[in-house]
mmCIF file of C-alpha atoms in Angstrom:
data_model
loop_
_atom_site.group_PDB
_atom_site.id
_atom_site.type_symbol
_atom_site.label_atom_id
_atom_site.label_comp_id
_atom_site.label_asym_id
_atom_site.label_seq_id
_atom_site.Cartn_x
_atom_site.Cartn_y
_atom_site.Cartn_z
ATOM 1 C CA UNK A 1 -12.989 -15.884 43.198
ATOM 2 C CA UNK A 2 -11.711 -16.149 39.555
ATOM 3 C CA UNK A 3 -15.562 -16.889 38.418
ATOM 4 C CA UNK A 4 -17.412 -14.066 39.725
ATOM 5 C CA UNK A 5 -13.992 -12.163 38.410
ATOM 6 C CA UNK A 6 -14.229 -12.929 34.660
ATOM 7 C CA UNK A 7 -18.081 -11.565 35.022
ATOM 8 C CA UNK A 8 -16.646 -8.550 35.892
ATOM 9 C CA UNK A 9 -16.644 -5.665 32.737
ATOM 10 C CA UNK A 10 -13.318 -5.614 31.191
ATOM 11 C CA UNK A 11 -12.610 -2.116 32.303
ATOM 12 C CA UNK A 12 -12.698 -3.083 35.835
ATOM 13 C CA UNK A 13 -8.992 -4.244 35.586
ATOM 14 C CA UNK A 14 -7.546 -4.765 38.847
ATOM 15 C CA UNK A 15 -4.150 -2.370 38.923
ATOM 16 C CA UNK A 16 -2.504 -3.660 41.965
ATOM 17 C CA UNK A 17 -3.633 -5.466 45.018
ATOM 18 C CA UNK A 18 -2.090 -5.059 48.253
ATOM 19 C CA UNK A 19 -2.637 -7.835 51.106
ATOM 20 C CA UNK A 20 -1.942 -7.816 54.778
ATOM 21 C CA UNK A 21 -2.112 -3.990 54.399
ATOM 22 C CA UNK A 22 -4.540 -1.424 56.387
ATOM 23 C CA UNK A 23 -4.432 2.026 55.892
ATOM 24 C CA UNK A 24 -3.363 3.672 58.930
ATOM 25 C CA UNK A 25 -3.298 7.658 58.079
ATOM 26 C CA UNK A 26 -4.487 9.408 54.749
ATOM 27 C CA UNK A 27 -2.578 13.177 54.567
ATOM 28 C CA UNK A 28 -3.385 15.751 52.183
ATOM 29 C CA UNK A 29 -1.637 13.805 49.184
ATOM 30 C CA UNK A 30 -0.219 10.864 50.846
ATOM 31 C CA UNK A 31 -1.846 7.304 52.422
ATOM 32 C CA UNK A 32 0.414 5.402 54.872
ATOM 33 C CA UNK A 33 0.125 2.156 55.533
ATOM 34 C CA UNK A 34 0.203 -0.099 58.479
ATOM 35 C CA UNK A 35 4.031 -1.837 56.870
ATOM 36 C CA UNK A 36 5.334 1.237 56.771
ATOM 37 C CA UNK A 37 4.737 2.143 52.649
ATOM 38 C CA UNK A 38 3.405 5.452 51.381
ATOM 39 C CA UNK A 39 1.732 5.806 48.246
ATOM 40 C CA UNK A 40 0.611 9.171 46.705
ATOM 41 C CA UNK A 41 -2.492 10.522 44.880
ATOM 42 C CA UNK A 42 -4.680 13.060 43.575
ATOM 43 C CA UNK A 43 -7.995 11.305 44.331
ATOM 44 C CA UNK A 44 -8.985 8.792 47.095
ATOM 45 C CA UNK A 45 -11.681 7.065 46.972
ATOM 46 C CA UNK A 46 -12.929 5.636 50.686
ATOM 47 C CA UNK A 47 -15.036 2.166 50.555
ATOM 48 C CA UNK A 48 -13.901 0.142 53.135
ATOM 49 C CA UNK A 49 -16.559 1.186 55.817
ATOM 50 C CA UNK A 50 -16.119 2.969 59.301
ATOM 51 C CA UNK A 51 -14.884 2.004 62.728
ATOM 52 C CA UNK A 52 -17.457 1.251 65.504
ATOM 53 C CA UNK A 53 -19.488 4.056 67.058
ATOM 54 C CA UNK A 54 -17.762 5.328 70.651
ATOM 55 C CA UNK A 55 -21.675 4.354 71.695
ATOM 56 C CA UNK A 56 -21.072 0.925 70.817
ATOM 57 C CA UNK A 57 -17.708 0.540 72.405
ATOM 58 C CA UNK A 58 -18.992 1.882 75.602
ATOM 59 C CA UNK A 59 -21.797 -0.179 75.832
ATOM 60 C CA UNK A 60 -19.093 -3.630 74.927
ATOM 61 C CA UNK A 61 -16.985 -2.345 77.826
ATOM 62 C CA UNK A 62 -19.743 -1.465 80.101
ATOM 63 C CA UNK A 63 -21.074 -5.353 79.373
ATOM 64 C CA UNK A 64 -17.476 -6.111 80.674
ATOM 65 C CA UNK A 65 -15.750 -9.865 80.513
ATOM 66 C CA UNK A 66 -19.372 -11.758 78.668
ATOM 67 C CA UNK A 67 -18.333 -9.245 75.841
ATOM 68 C CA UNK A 68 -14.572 -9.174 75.953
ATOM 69 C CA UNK A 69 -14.338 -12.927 75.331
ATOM 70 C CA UNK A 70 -16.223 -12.943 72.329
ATOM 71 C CA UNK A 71 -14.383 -9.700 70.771
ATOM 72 C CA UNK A 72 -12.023 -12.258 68.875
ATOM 73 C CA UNK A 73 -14.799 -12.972 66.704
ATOM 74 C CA UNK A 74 -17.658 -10.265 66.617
ATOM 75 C CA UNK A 75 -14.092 -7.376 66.360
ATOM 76 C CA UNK A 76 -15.784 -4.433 67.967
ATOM 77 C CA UNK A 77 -19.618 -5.061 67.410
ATOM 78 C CA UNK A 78 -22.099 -6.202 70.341
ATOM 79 C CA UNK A 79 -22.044 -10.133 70.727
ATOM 80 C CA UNK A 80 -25.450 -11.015 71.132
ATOM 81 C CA UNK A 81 -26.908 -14.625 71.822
ATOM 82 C CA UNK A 82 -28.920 -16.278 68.859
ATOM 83 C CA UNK A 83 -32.037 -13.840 70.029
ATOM 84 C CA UNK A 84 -30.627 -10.894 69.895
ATOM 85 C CA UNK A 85 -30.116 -10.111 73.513
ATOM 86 C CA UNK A 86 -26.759 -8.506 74.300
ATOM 87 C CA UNK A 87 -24.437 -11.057 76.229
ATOM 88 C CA UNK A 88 -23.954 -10.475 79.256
ATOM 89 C CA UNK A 89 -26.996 -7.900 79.491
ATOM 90 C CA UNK A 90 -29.237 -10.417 80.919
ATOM 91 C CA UNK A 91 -31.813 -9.441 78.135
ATOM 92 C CA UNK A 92 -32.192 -5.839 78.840
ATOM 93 C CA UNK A 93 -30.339 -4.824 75.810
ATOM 94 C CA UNK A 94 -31.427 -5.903 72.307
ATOM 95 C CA UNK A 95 -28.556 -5.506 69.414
ATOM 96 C CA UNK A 96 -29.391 -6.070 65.907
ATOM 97 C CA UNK A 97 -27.859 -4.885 62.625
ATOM 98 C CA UNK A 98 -24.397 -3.573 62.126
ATOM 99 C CA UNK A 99 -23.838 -3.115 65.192
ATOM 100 C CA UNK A 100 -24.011 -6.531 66.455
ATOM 101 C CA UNK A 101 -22.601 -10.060 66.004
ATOM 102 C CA UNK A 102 -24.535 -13.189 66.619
ATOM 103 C CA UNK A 103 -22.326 -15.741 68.264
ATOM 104 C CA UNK A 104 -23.140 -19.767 68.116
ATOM 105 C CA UNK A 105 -26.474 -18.664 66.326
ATOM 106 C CA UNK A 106 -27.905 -21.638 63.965
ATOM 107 C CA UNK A 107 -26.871 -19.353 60.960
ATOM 108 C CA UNK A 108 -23.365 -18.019 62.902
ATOM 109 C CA UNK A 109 -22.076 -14.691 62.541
ATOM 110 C CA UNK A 110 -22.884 -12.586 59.685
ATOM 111 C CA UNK A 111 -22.163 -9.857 57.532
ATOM 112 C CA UNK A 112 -23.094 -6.336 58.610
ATOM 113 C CA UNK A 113 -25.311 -6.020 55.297
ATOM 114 C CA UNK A 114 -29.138 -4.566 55.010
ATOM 115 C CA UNK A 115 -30.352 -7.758 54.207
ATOM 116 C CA UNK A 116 -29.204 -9.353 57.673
ATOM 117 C CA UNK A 117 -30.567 -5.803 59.441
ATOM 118 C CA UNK A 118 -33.633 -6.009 57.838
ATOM 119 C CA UNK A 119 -34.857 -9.335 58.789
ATOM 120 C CA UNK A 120 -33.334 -9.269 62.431
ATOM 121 C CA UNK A 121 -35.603 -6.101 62.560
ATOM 122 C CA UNK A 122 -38.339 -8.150 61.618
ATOM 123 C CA UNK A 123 -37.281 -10.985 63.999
ATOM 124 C CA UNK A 124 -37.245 -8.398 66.847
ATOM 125 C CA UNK A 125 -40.253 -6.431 66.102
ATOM 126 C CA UNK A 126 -42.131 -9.836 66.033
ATOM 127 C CA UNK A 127 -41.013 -11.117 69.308
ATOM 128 C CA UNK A 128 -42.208 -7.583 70.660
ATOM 129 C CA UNK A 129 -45.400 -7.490 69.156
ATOM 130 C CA UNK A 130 -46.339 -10.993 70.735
ATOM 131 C CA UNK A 131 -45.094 -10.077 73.972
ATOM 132 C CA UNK A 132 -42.369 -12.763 74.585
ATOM 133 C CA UNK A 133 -40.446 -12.135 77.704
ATOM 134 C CA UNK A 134 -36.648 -10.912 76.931
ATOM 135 C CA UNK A 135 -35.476 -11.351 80.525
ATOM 136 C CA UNK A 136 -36.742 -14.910 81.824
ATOM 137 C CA UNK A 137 -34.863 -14.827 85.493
ATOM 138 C CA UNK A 138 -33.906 -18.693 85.319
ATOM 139 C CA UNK A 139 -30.633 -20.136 83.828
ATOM 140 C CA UNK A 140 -29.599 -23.577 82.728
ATOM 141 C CA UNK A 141 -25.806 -24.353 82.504
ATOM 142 C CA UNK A 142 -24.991 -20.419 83.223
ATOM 143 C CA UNK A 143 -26.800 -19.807 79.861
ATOM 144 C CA UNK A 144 -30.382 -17.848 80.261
ATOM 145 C CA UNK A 145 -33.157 -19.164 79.042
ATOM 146 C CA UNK A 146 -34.364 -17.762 75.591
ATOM 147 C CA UNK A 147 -37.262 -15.656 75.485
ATOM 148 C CA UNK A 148 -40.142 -17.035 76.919
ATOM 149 C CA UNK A 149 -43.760 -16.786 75.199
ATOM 150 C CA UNK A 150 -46.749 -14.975 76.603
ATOM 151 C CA UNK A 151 -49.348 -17.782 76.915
ATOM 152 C CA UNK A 152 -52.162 -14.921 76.284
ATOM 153 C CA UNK A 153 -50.963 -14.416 72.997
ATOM 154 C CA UNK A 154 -52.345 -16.530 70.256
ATOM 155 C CA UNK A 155 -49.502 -18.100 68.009
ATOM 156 C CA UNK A 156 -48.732 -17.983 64.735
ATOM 157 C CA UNK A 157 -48.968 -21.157 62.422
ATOM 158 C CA UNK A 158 -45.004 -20.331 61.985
ATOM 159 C CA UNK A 159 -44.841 -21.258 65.397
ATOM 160 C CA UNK A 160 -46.817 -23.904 65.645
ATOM 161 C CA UNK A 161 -43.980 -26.768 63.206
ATOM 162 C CA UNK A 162 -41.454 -25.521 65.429
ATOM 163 C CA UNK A 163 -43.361 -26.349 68.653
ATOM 164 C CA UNK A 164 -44.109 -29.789 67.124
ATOM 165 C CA UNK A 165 -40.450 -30.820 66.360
ATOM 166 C CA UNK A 166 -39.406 -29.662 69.683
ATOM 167 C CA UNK A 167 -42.315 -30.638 72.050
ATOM 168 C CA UNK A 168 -42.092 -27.534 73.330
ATOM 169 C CA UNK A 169 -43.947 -23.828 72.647
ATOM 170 C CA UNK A 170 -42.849 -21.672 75.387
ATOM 171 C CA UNK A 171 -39.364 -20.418 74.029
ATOM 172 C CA UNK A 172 -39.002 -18.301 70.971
ATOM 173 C CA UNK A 173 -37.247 -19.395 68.160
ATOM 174 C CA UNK A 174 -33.722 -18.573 67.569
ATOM 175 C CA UNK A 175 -33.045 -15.844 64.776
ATOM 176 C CA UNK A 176 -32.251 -17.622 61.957
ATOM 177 C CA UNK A 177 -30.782 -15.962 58.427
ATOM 178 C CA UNK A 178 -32.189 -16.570 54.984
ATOM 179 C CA UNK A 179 -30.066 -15.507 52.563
ATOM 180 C CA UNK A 180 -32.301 -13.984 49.801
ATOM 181 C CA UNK A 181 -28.578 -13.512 47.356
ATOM 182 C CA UNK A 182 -26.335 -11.046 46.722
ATOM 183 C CA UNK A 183 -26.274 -7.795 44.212
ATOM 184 C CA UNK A 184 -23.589 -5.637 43.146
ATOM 185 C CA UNK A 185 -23.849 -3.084 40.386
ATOM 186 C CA UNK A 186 -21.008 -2.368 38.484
ATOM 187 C CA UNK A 187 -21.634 0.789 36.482
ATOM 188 C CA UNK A 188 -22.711 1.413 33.033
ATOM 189 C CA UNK A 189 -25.810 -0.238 33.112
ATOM 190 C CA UNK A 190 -24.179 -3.489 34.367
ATOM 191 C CA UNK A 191 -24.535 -5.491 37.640
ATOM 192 C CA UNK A 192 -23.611 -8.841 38.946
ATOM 193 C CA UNK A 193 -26.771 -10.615 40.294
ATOM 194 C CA UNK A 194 -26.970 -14.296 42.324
ATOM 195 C CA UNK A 195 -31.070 -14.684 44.060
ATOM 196 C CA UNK A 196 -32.185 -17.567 45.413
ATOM 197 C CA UNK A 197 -35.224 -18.123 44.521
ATOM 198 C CA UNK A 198 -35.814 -20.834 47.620
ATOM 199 C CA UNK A 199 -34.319 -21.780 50.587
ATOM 200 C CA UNK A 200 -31.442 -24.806 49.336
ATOM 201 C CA UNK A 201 -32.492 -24.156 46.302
ATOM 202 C CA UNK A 202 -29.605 -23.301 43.502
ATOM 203 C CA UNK A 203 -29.321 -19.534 42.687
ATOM 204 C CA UNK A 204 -30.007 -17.724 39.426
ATOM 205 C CA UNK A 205 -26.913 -16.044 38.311
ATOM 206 C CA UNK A 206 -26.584 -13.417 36.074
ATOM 207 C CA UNK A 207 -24.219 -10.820 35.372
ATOM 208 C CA UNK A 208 -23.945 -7.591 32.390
ATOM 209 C CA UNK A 209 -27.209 -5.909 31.231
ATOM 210 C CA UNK A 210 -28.597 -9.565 32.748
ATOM 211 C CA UNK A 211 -27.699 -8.869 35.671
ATOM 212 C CA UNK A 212 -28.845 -5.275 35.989
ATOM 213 C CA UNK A 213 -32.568 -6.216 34.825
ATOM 214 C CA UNK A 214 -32.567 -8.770 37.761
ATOM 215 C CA UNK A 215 -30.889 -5.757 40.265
ATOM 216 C CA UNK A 216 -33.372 -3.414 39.237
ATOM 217 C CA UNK A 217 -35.935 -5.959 39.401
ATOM 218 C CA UNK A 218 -35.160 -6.491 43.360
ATOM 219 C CA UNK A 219 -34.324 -3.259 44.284
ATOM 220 C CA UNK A 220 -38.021 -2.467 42.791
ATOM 221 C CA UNK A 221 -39.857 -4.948 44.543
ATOM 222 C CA UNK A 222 -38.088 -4.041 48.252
ATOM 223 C CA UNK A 223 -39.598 -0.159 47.902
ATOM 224 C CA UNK A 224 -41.685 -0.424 50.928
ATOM 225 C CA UNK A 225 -44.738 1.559 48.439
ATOM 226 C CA UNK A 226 -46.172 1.970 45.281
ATOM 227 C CA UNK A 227 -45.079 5.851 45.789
ATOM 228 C CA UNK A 228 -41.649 5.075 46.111
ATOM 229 C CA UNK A 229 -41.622 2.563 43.157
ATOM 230 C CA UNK A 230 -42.953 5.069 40.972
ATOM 231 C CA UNK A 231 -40.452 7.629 42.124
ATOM 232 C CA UNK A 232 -37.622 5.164 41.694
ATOM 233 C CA UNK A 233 -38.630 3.883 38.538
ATOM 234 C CA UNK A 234 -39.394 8.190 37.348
ATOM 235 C CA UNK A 235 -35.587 8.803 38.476
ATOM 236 C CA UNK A 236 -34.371 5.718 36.451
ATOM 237 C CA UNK A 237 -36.239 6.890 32.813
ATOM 238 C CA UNK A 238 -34.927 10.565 33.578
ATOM 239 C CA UNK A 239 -31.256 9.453 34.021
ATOM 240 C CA UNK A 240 -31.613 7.323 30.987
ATOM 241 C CA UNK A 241 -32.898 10.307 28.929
ATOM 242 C CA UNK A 242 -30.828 13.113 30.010
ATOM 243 C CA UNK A 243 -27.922 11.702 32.180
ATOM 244 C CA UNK A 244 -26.426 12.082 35.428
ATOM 245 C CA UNK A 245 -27.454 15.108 37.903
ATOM 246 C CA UNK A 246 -24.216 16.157 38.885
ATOM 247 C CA UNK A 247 -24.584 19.532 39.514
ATOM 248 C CA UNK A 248 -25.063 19.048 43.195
ATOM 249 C CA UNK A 249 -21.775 16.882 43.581
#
């Protein structure tokens, strides 16, 4: 994306880009590639991610052909249905976060970020806490049912719009994503910030020492305490005053 690129700081040129290349072994001074090219070094820097946990493979092979089918798409993460329930589980296994891929979910499938994690934990904990049934036994066009509400359980006004549109309150709503924006720091007291501030609404962009006052401004306000703001905020001034604690590295 050539816009978000000249927001970038000029030292962050761009020496060489390699496509349609994976890194297939890294030796003590060499990295091989997947076309067959080596390249040397004296310092590699790993920030591409990991590989799925053998727990989650085992539990995609265990689910058998509902998973298999969808692997072309959620590539070695647990395809769930747009509630979080593990396909081919029949609701007894709830996947959320990195390790799982919603498939034909109203938002489709999404990054593995903390943003998506946190608010599918929130989805999950919710439908828990009001005691919606997981594992309804009926099916309807070899598709099961969505979770089914506990009519003991007073609703929430969130539910109560969705019930109207539908004509219907005894299935949960599907999961659905709102994407809050993205934030990237890129050193020196810069970052590259783009928030929206409400659903469809156009995003505030800002990038440099812009940019870092609205990162730091976000990553403030999602401390989960006033402890952990101070402490946060306390480790900010001290790095400002007296640098980088680097003698633990």
């Amino acid at each position: 994306d050539n816009s978000v690129e000249e927001l970038l700081p000029p030292k962050f040129e761009l020496v060489e880009l390699l496509l349609d290349s994976s890194v297939k072994e890294v030796s003590e001074k060499k990295i091989y590639l997947n076309n067959g090219k080596e390249i040397s070094y004296g310092i590699a820097v790993w920030a591409a991610g990991n590989g799925p946990l053998p727990l989650t493979l085992d539990i995609i092979d265990k689910l058998g052909e509902e998973q298999a089918k969808h692997q072309n798409i959620a590539r070695g993460r647990i395809a769930t249905d747009p509630w979080m329930r593990a396909l081919g589980s029949q609701g007894s296994i709830i996947s959320l976060g990195d390790c799982s891929c919603v498939i034909d979910g109203p938002s489709g499938p999404l990054p593995a970020t903390a943003q998506v994690a946190a608010q599918q934990g929130e989805y999950v904990a919710y439908l828990m806490n009001k005691e919606y049934d997981m594992s309804p036994s009926d099916f309807l066009d070899g598709h099961q049912l969505p979770p089914t509400r506990n009519p003991q359980v007073e609703r929430a006004w969130s539910e109560l719009i969705p019930s109207l549109v539908t004509s219907s309150d005894e299935f949960a709503k599907p999961f659905q994503f709102l994407n809050l924006g993205i934030l990237a720091y890129t050193g020196s007291n810069t970052a590259l910030a783009q928030i929206a501030p409400a659903p469809n609404a156009s995003p505030i962009k800002g990038s440099g020492k812009v940019g870092n006052a609205l990162w730091r401004s976000v990553y403030l306000a999602k401390q989960v305490s006033i402890r952990n703001r101070v402490l946060v905020l306390n480790d900010w001034i001290k790095r400002r005053v007296f640098g980088r604690d680097i003698t633990r590295l």
